[in-house]
mmCIF file of C-alpha atoms in Angstrom:
data_model
loop_
_atom_site.group_PDB
_atom_site.id
_atom_site.type_symbol
_atom_site.label_atom_id
_atom_site.label_comp_id
_atom_site.label_asym_id
_atom_site.label_seq_id
_atom_site.Cartn_x
_atom_site.Cartn_y
_atom_site.Cartn_z
ATOM 1 C CA UNK A 240 -44.462 -8.628 34.295
ATOM 2 C CA UNK A 241 -46.375 -6.569 32.240
ATOM 3 C CA UNK A 242 -43.670 -4.120 30.735
ATOM 4 C CA UNK A 243 -40.476 -6.258 31.916
ATOM 5 C CA UNK A 244 -40.185 -7.177 28.216
ATOM 6 C CA UNK A 245 -40.490 -4.262 27.087
ATOM 7 C CA UNK A 246 -37.999 -2.531 29.453
ATOM 8 C CA UNK A 247 -35.925 -5.743 28.691
ATOM 9 C CA UNK A 248 -36.393 -4.527 24.868
ATOM 10 C CA UNK A 249 -34.503 -1.205 25.998
ATOM 11 C CA UNK A 250 -32.067 -2.227 27.958
ATOM 12 C CA UNK A 251 -30.726 -4.873 24.955
ATOM 13 C CA UNK A 252 -30.666 -1.461 23.015
ATOM 14 C CA UNK A 253 -28.599 0.496 25.319
ATOM 15 C CA UNK A 254 -26.408 -2.456 26.023
ATOM 16 C CA UNK A 255 -26.245 -3.432 22.015
ATOM 17 C CA UNK A 256 -25.124 0.793 21.925
ATOM 18 C CA UNK A 257 -22.380 0.431 24.394
ATOM 19 C CA UNK A 258 -20.777 -2.302 22.741
ATOM 20 C CA UNK A 259 -21.000 -0.452 19.614
ATOM 21 C CA UNK A 260 -19.102 2.035 20.667
ATOM 22 C CA UNK A 261 -15.392 0.887 20.369
ATOM 23 C CA UNK A 262 -16.120 0.061 16.909
ATOM 24 C CA UNK A 263 -17.070 3.477 16.917
ATOM 25 C CA UNK A 264 -13.878 4.709 17.946
ATOM 26 C CA UNK A 265 -12.384 3.093 15.870
ATOM 27 C CA UNK A 266 -14.095 3.875 12.500
ATOM 28 C CA UNK A 267 -13.015 7.633 14.292
ATOM 29 C CA UNK A 268 -9.643 6.889 13.632
ATOM 30 C CA UNK A 269 -7.603 9.057 11.239
ATOM 31 C CA UNK A 270 -5.164 6.464 10.515
ATOM 32 C CA UNK A 271 -8.518 4.358 9.696
ATOM 33 C CA UNK A 272 -10.521 6.947 7.715
ATOM 34 C CA UNK A 273 -10.473 10.722 6.586
ATOM 35 C CA UNK A 274 -11.585 13.367 9.292
ATOM 36 C CA UNK A 275 -14.402 15.305 7.351
ATOM 37 C CA UNK A 276 -15.372 12.306 4.918
ATOM 38 C CA UNK A 277 -18.564 10.783 4.392
ATOM 39 C CA UNK A 278 -17.514 7.892 5.525
ATOM 40 C CA UNK A 279 -16.169 9.235 9.041
ATOM 41 C CA UNK A 280 -19.220 10.878 9.218
ATOM 42 C CA UNK A 281 -22.058 7.859 7.713
ATOM 43 C CA UNK A 282 -21.649 5.819 10.978
ATOM 44 C CA UNK A 283 -22.112 8.007 13.608
ATOM 45 C CA UNK A 284 -25.510 9.602 12.189
ATOM 46 C CA UNK A 285 -26.239 5.587 11.529
ATOM 47 C CA UNK A 286 -25.922 5.078 15.123
ATOM 48 C CA UNK A 287 -27.950 7.587 16.244
ATOM 49 C CA UNK A 288 -30.718 6.853 13.939
ATOM 50 C CA UNK A 289 -31.135 3.314 14.592
ATOM 51 C CA UNK A 290 -31.586 4.256 18.394
ATOM 52 C CA UNK A 291 -34.229 7.148 17.985
ATOM 53 C CA UNK A 292 -35.942 4.426 15.791
ATOM 54 C CA UNK A 293 -35.207 1.521 18.786
ATOM 55 C CA UNK A 294 -36.687 4.137 21.726
ATOM 56 C CA UNK A 295 -39.681 5.505 19.121
ATOM 57 C CA UNK A 296 -40.686 1.882 18.556
ATOM 58 C CA UNK A 297 -40.666 0.920 22.207
ATOM 59 C CA UNK A 298 -42.838 3.673 22.627
ATOM 60 C CA UNK A 299 -45.261 2.783 19.808
ATOM 61 C CA UNK A 300 -45.322 -1.078 21.210
ATOM 62 C CA UNK A 301 -45.875 0.545 25.251
ATOM 63 C CA UNK A 302 -48.806 3.021 23.861
ATOM 64 C CA UNK A 303 -50.450 1.896 21.141
ATOM 65 C CA UNK A 304 -50.059 -2.433 20.425
ATOM 66 C CA UNK A 305 -52.652 -4.442 22.844
ATOM 67 C CA UNK A 306 -51.364 -5.919 25.554
ATOM 68 C CA UNK A 307 -52.164 -9.726 23.990
ATOM 69 C CA UNK A 308 -49.969 -9.224 20.853
ATOM 70 C CA UNK A 309 -46.991 -6.742 22.493
ATOM 71 C CA UNK A 310 -45.232 -10.332 23.076
ATOM 72 C CA UNK A 311 -45.118 -10.365 19.041
ATOM 73 C CA UNK A 312 -44.041 -7.243 18.748
ATOM 74 C CA UNK A 313 -41.107 -7.902 21.026
ATOM 75 C CA UNK A 314 -40.007 -10.903 19.623
ATOM 76 C CA UNK A 315 -40.068 -8.800 16.231
ATOM 77 C CA UNK A 316 -37.802 -6.262 17.582
ATOM 78 C CA UNK A 317 -35.576 -8.232 19.587
ATOM 79 C CA UNK A 318 -34.820 -10.063 15.415
ATOM 80 C CA UNK A 319 -34.475 -6.501 14.299
ATOM 81 C CA UNK A 320 -32.274 -4.859 16.499
ATOM 82 C CA UNK A 321 -29.993 -7.813 16.475
ATOM 83 C CA UNK A 322 -30.670 -7.825 12.797
ATOM 84 C CA UNK A 323 -29.223 -4.111 12.390
ATOM 85 C CA UNK A 324 -26.632 -4.204 15.374
ATOM 86 C CA UNK A 325 -24.923 -6.825 13.490
ATOM 87 C CA UNK A 326 -25.472 -4.382 9.941
ATOM 88 C CA UNK A 327 -24.442 -1.367 12.045
ATOM 89 C CA UNK A 328 -21.002 -3.001 13.177
ATOM 90 C CA UNK A 329 -20.511 -3.835 10.022
ATOM 91 C CA UNK A 330 -20.899 -0.749 8.481
ATOM 92 C CA UNK A 331 -18.119 0.718 11.264
ATOM 93 C CA UNK A 332 -15.663 -2.189 10.934
ATOM 94 C CA UNK A 333 -15.609 -1.744 6.912
ATOM 95 C CA UNK A 334 -13.010 1.474 7.066
ATOM 96 C CA UNK A 335 -10.849 -1.013 9.742
ATOM 97 C CA UNK A 336 -11.045 -4.058 7.294
ATOM 98 C CA UNK A 337 -10.762 -1.769 4.066
ATOM 99 C CA UNK A 338 -7.145 -0.654 5.969
ATOM 100 C CA UNK A 339 -5.818 -4.404 6.969
ATOM 101 C CA UNK A 340 -7.068 -5.471 3.346
ATOM 102 C CA UNK A 341 -5.302 -2.388 1.648
ATOM 103 C CA UNK A 342 -1.778 -2.849 3.251
ATOM 104 C CA UNK A 343 -1.818 -6.109 2.543
ATOM 105 C CA UNK A 344 -2.015 -5.427 -1.042
ATOM 106 C CA UNK A 345 0.088 -2.778 -1.168
ATOM 107 C CA UNK A 346 2.937 -4.576 0.332
ATOM 108 C CA UNK A 347 2.517 -7.224 -2.296
ATOM 109 C CA UNK A 348 2.484 -4.770 -5.047
ATOM 110 C CA UNK A 349 5.365 -2.237 -3.509
ATOM 111 C CA UNK A 350 7.440 -5.689 -3.184
ATOM 112 C CA UNK A 351 7.221 -6.331 -6.940
ATOM 113 C CA UNK A 352 7.836 -2.779 -7.310
ATOM 114 C CA UNK A 353 11.464 -2.709 -5.379
ATOM 115 C CA UNK A 354 12.346 -6.543 -7.395
ATOM 116 C CA UNK A 355 11.736 -4.044 -10.561
ATOM 117 C CA UNK A 356 13.326 -1.161 -9.707
ATOM 118 C CA UNK A 357 16.924 -3.028 -8.581
ATOM 119 C CA UNK A 358 17.074 -5.024 -11.460
ATOM 120 C CA UNK A 359 16.326 -1.915 -14.008
ATOM 121 C CA UNK A 360 19.557 -0.622 -11.428
ATOM 122 C CA UNK A 361 21.698 -2.645 -12.603
ATOM 123 C CA UNK A 362 20.751 -2.674 -16.104
ATOM 124 C CA UNK A 363 21.377 1.199 -16.016
ATOM 125 C CA UNK A 364 24.747 0.301 -14.157
ATOM 126 C CA UNK A 365 26.283 -2.575 -16.917
ATOM 127 C CA UNK A 366 24.685 -1.267 -20.075
ATOM 128 C CA UNK A 367 24.452 2.816 -19.186
ATOM 129 C CA UNK A 368 20.636 2.622 -19.766
ATOM 130 C CA UNK A 369 17.170 1.402 -18.895
ATOM 131 C CA UNK A 370 15.856 -1.640 -20.013
ATOM 132 C CA UNK A 371 12.529 -0.056 -22.514
ATOM 133 C CA UNK A 372 10.494 -3.381 -21.566
ATOM 134 C CA UNK A 373 9.923 -6.282 -19.318
ATOM 135 C CA UNK A 374 11.075 -8.875 -21.486
ATOM 136 C CA UNK A 375 14.059 -6.817 -22.529
ATOM 137 C CA UNK A 376 14.729 -5.982 -18.316
ATOM 138 C CA UNK A 377 14.932 -10.696 -18.231
ATOM 139 C CA UNK A 378 16.615 -11.744 -20.501
ATOM 140 C CA UNK A 379 18.819 -8.887 -19.316
ATOM 141 C CA UNK A 380 19.057 -10.166 -16.381
ATOM 142 C CA UNK A 381 19.482 -14.069 -17.515
ATOM 143 C CA UNK A 382 22.267 -12.466 -19.434
ATOM 144 C CA UNK A 383 24.496 -10.009 -18.093
ATOM 145 C CA UNK A 384 26.843 -10.497 -14.847
ATOM 146 C CA UNK A 385 28.720 -7.782 -12.220
ATOM 147 C CA UNK A 386 32.070 -6.944 -12.829
ATOM 148 C CA UNK A 387 33.471 -8.005 -8.748
ATOM 149 C CA UNK A 388 36.071 -5.117 -8.653
ATOM 150 C CA UNK A 389 39.039 -4.579 -5.931
ATOM 151 C CA UNK A 390 40.312 -1.285 -5.758
ATOM 152 C CA UNK A 391 43.873 -0.103 -4.673
ATOM 153 C CA UNK A 392 44.864 3.043 -3.933
ATOM 154 C CA UNK A 393 48.794 3.521 -5.307
ATOM 155 C CA UNK A 394 50.809 6.844 -5.576
ATOM 156 C CA UNK A 395 54.639 7.272 -7.055
ATOM 157 C CA UNK A 396 56.568 10.166 -7.476
ATOM 158 C CA UNK A 397 57.133 12.216 -10.636
ATOM 159 C CA UNK A 398 58.958 14.874 -11.969
ATOM 160 C CA UNK A 399 57.161 18.197 -12.445
ATOM 161 C CA UNK A 400 59.133 19.918 -15.783
ATOM 162 C CA UNK A 401 57.326 23.336 -15.217
ATOM 163 C CA UNK A 402 58.143 23.622 -11.213
ATOM 164 C CA UNK A 403 61.452 21.751 -12.359
ATOM 165 C CA UNK A 404 60.253 19.253 -8.975
ATOM 166 C CA UNK A 405 59.733 15.757 -7.673
ATOM 167 C CA UNK A 406 55.279 15.186 -7.205
ATOM 168 C CA UNK A 407 53.584 13.134 -5.345
ATOM 169 C CA UNK A 408 50.797 11.615 -7.615
ATOM 170 C CA UNK A 409 47.971 9.001 -6.150
ATOM 171 C CA UNK A 410 45.494 7.462 -8.430
ATOM 172 C CA UNK A 411 43.476 4.179 -7.911
ATOM 173 C CA UNK A 412 43.415 1.085 -9.838
ATOM 174 C CA UNK A 413 40.370 -1.532 -10.055
ATOM 175 C CA UNK A 414 41.488 -5.267 -10.396
ATOM 176 C CA UNK A 415 38.391 -7.110 -12.046
ATOM 177 C CA UNK A 416 38.877 -10.337 -9.911
ATOM 178 C CA UNK A 417 35.575 -12.194 -11.375
ATOM 179 C CA UNK A 418 31.915 -12.230 -12.306
ATOM 180 C CA UNK A 419 28.449 -12.822 -10.771
ATOM 181 C CA UNK A 420 25.395 -13.150 -12.842
ATOM 182 C CA UNK A 421 22.782 -10.624 -12.138
ATOM 183 C CA UNK A 422 20.004 -13.065 -11.029
ATOM 184 C CA UNK A 423 22.384 -14.400 -8.751
ATOM 185 C CA UNK A 424 23.250 -11.300 -6.537
ATOM 186 C CA UNK A 425 19.528 -9.951 -7.152
ATOM 187 C CA UNK A 426 17.153 -12.908 -6.791
ATOM 188 C CA UNK A 427 19.685 -15.645 -5.333
ATOM 189 C CA UNK A 428 19.022 -17.632 -7.860
ATOM 190 C CA UNK A 429 15.271 -17.948 -8.142
ATOM 191 C CA UNK A 430 12.880 -17.042 -11.153
ATOM 192 C CA UNK A 431 11.287 -14.696 -8.794
ATOM 193 C CA UNK A 432 12.172 -11.905 -11.732
ATOM 194 C CA UNK A 433 9.390 -13.834 -13.752
ATOM 195 C CA UNK A 434 6.719 -12.459 -11.802
ATOM 196 C CA UNK A 435 6.913 -9.458 -10.341
ATOM 197 C CA UNK A 436 5.930 -7.883 -13.388
ATOM 198 C CA UNK A 437 2.484 -8.792 -12.777
ATOM 199 C CA UNK A 438 0.337 -6.932 -10.324
ATOM 200 C CA UNK A 439 -0.893 -8.822 -7.640
ATOM 201 C CA UNK A 440 -4.113 -9.067 -6.439
ATOM 202 C CA UNK A 441 -5.539 -7.468 -9.777
ATOM 203 C CA UNK A 442 -8.848 -9.211 -10.999
ATOM 204 C CA UNK A 443 -6.990 -10.517 -14.287
ATOM 205 C CA UNK A 444 -3.513 -12.491 -12.931
ATOM 206 C CA UNK A 445 -1.571 -11.373 -15.752
ATOM 207 C CA UNK A 446 -2.314 -7.525 -15.132
ATOM 208 C CA UNK A 447 1.414 -6.130 -15.472
ATOM 209 C CA UNK A 448 2.414 -2.356 -13.721
ATOM 210 C CA UNK A 449 3.115 0.436 -16.876
ATOM 211 C CA UNK A 450 6.480 0.460 -16.602
ATOM 212 C CA UNK A 451 8.188 3.665 -19.541
ATOM 213 C CA UNK A 452 11.145 4.859 -20.334
ATOM 214 C CA UNK A 453 12.737 8.017 -21.239
ATOM 215 C CA UNK A 454 15.571 10.362 -20.739
ATOM 216 C CA UNK A 455 15.955 14.418 -19.810
ATOM 217 C CA UNK A 456 18.728 16.696 -19.608
ATOM 218 C CA UNK A 457 20.241 17.675 -16.728
ATOM 219 C CA UNK A 458 22.946 20.014 -15.908
ATOM 220 C CA UNK A 459 22.973 19.965 -20.213
ATOM 221 C CA UNK A 460 23.546 15.815 -19.442
ATOM 222 C CA UNK A 461 21.312 13.445 -21.204
ATOM 223 C CA UNK A 462 19.864 11.413 -18.148
ATOM 224 C CA UNK A 463 17.773 8.090 -18.486
ATOM 225 C CA UNK A 464 14.641 8.243 -16.324
ATOM 226 C CA UNK A 465 11.826 5.523 -15.805
ATOM 227 C CA UNK A 466 8.656 4.435 -14.144
ATOM 228 C CA UNK A 467 6.666 1.932 -12.908
ATOM 229 C CA UNK A 468 3.699 2.446 -12.063
ATOM 230 C CA UNK A 469 -0.092 0.865 -11.567
ATOM 231 C CA UNK A 470 -3.671 2.093 -10.434
ATOM 232 C CA UNK A 471 -4.875 1.573 -6.619
ATOM 233 C CA UNK A 472 -8.155 0.532 -7.879
ATOM 234 C CA UNK A 473 -6.310 -2.702 -10.019
ATOM 235 C CA UNK A 474 -5.561 -3.670 -6.766
ATOM 236 C CA UNK A 475 -8.280 -2.609 -4.853
ATOM 237 C CA UNK A 476 -10.854 -2.936 -7.354
ATOM 238 C CA UNK A 477 -13.740 -5.644 -5.243
ATOM 239 C CA UNK A 478 -13.030 -3.259 -1.833
ATOM 240 C CA UNK A 479 -16.083 -0.561 -0.315
ATOM 241 C CA UNK A 480 -16.416 2.115 -3.839
ATOM 242 C CA UNK A 481 -16.679 4.768 -1.409
ATOM 243 C CA UNK A 482 -13.437 4.509 0.657
ATOM 244 C CA UNK A 483 -11.463 3.266 -2.347
ATOM 245 C CA UNK A 484 -12.353 7.126 -3.850
ATOM 246 C CA UNK A 485 -11.301 8.344 -0.412
ATOM 247 C CA UNK A 486 -8.462 6.163 -0.713
ATOM 248 C CA UNK A 487 -7.204 7.608 -4.293
ATOM 249 C CA UNK A 488 -7.494 11.299 -2.940
ATOM 250 C CA UNK A 489 -5.391 10.482 -0.606
ATOM 251 C CA UNK A 490 -2.057 13.282 0.336
ATOM 252 C CA UNK A 491 0.024 12.051 3.092
ATOM 253 C CA UNK A 492 3.511 11.084 4.036
ATOM 254 C CA UNK A 493 2.199 8.068 6.633
ATOM 255 C CA UNK A 494 0.387 7.083 3.154
ATOM 256 C CA UNK A 495 0.913 5.967 -0.685
ATOM 257 C CA UNK A 496 -0.041 9.455 -2.661
ATOM 258 C CA UNK A 497 -2.401 9.767 -4.941
ATOM 259 C CA UNK A 498 -4.106 7.928 -7.523
ATOM 260 C CA UNK A 499 -1.332 4.884 -8.478
ATOM 261 C CA UNK A 500 1.447 3.342 -6.357
ATOM 262 C CA UNK A 501 5.004 4.625 -8.240
ATOM 263 C CA UNK A 502 8.646 3.709 -8.609
ATOM 264 C CA UNK A 503 10.926 6.026 -10.333
ATOM 265 C CA UNK A 504 10.109 9.429 -12.605
ATOM 266 C CA UNK A 505 9.669 10.600 -16.111
ATOM 267 C CA UNK A 506 10.174 14.013 -14.445
ATOM 268 C CA UNK A 507 13.322 13.760 -13.018
ATOM 269 C CA UNK A 508 16.561 11.572 -11.927
ATOM 270 C CA UNK A 509 15.057 9.560 -9.615
ATOM 271 C CA UNK A 510 14.591 6.080 -8.004
ATOM 272 C CA UNK A 511 11.786 6.352 -5.066
ATOM 273 C CA UNK A 512 8.396 5.324 -4.501
ATOM 274 C CA UNK A 513 5.495 7.502 -3.344
ATOM 275 C CA UNK A 514 4.530 4.825 -0.359
ATOM 276 C CA UNK A 515 5.609 5.904 3.084
ATOM 277 C CA UNK A 516 8.717 4.321 5.099
ATOM 278 C CA UNK A 517 6.219 1.935 7.027
ATOM 279 C CA UNK A 518 6.705 0.164 4.036
ATOM 280 C CA UNK A 519 10.468 -0.663 3.949
ATOM 281 C CA UNK A 520 10.792 -1.367 7.762
ATOM 282 C CA UNK A 521 8.192 -4.245 6.781
ATOM 283 C CA UNK A 522 10.175 -5.816 3.881
ATOM 284 C CA UNK A 523 13.182 -5.438 5.808
ATOM 285 C CA UNK A 524 11.212 -7.501 8.793
ATOM 286 C CA UNK A 525 10.323 -9.640 6.497
ATOM 287 C CA UNK A 526 13.673 -10.822 4.924
#
């Protein structure tokens, strides 16, 4: 029985290690952490060091500690193993939890950006330009109307005086049937548009998106452009700082690129966002 407790602790250490391996595997997934990053290397290093220390302590107890006090050391070692095992597990699972929380917050942010984009496109359709700020955009939503039109193709013949023959001419006639409020068309009569300017999950619940409007020359014509954006640090401010720094350097078609989440552009005519199609699919599922 004299070595039973020490052997038990040794077995417990290895069992704990094998229980941590699935979490370690998840943490090394390229979709969770960037390959070669500090976060990707940190978790296996912690696990290896912990196992080496655990085995070293067991050998030390076996050779140096008197038998009478070995039970005390065994209990302390057992408690320490549980404590550090929990810490290692939390360290390994941190990227997984970060990814889950990040995607939840990004979904809410992108939902608002889509509302702003749709409102700006409606503003341009009716007025020819984008709204310069959120106040103007909200006033537009509350007062503007879409014209409901009907297209009719018509054709008739006319005498061409040059060629001295009858020719067929086709035209499209637009008939205005009625008008529909922009608010009802885009927001189904709700007041969701009043909250779309605020950044979800920001530390300050009154934090607004940054919206800029300008114009550029395209093929000799002046074209209006807009961009609405928010820094990722404002959305993920309370999450792991190492993982947050890694997130701001992301360049991938499967993730939100760069330091910010945005829709539109001031450099080209575009109403696209920098998020992957997975967020579009998720939005459709919620509808």
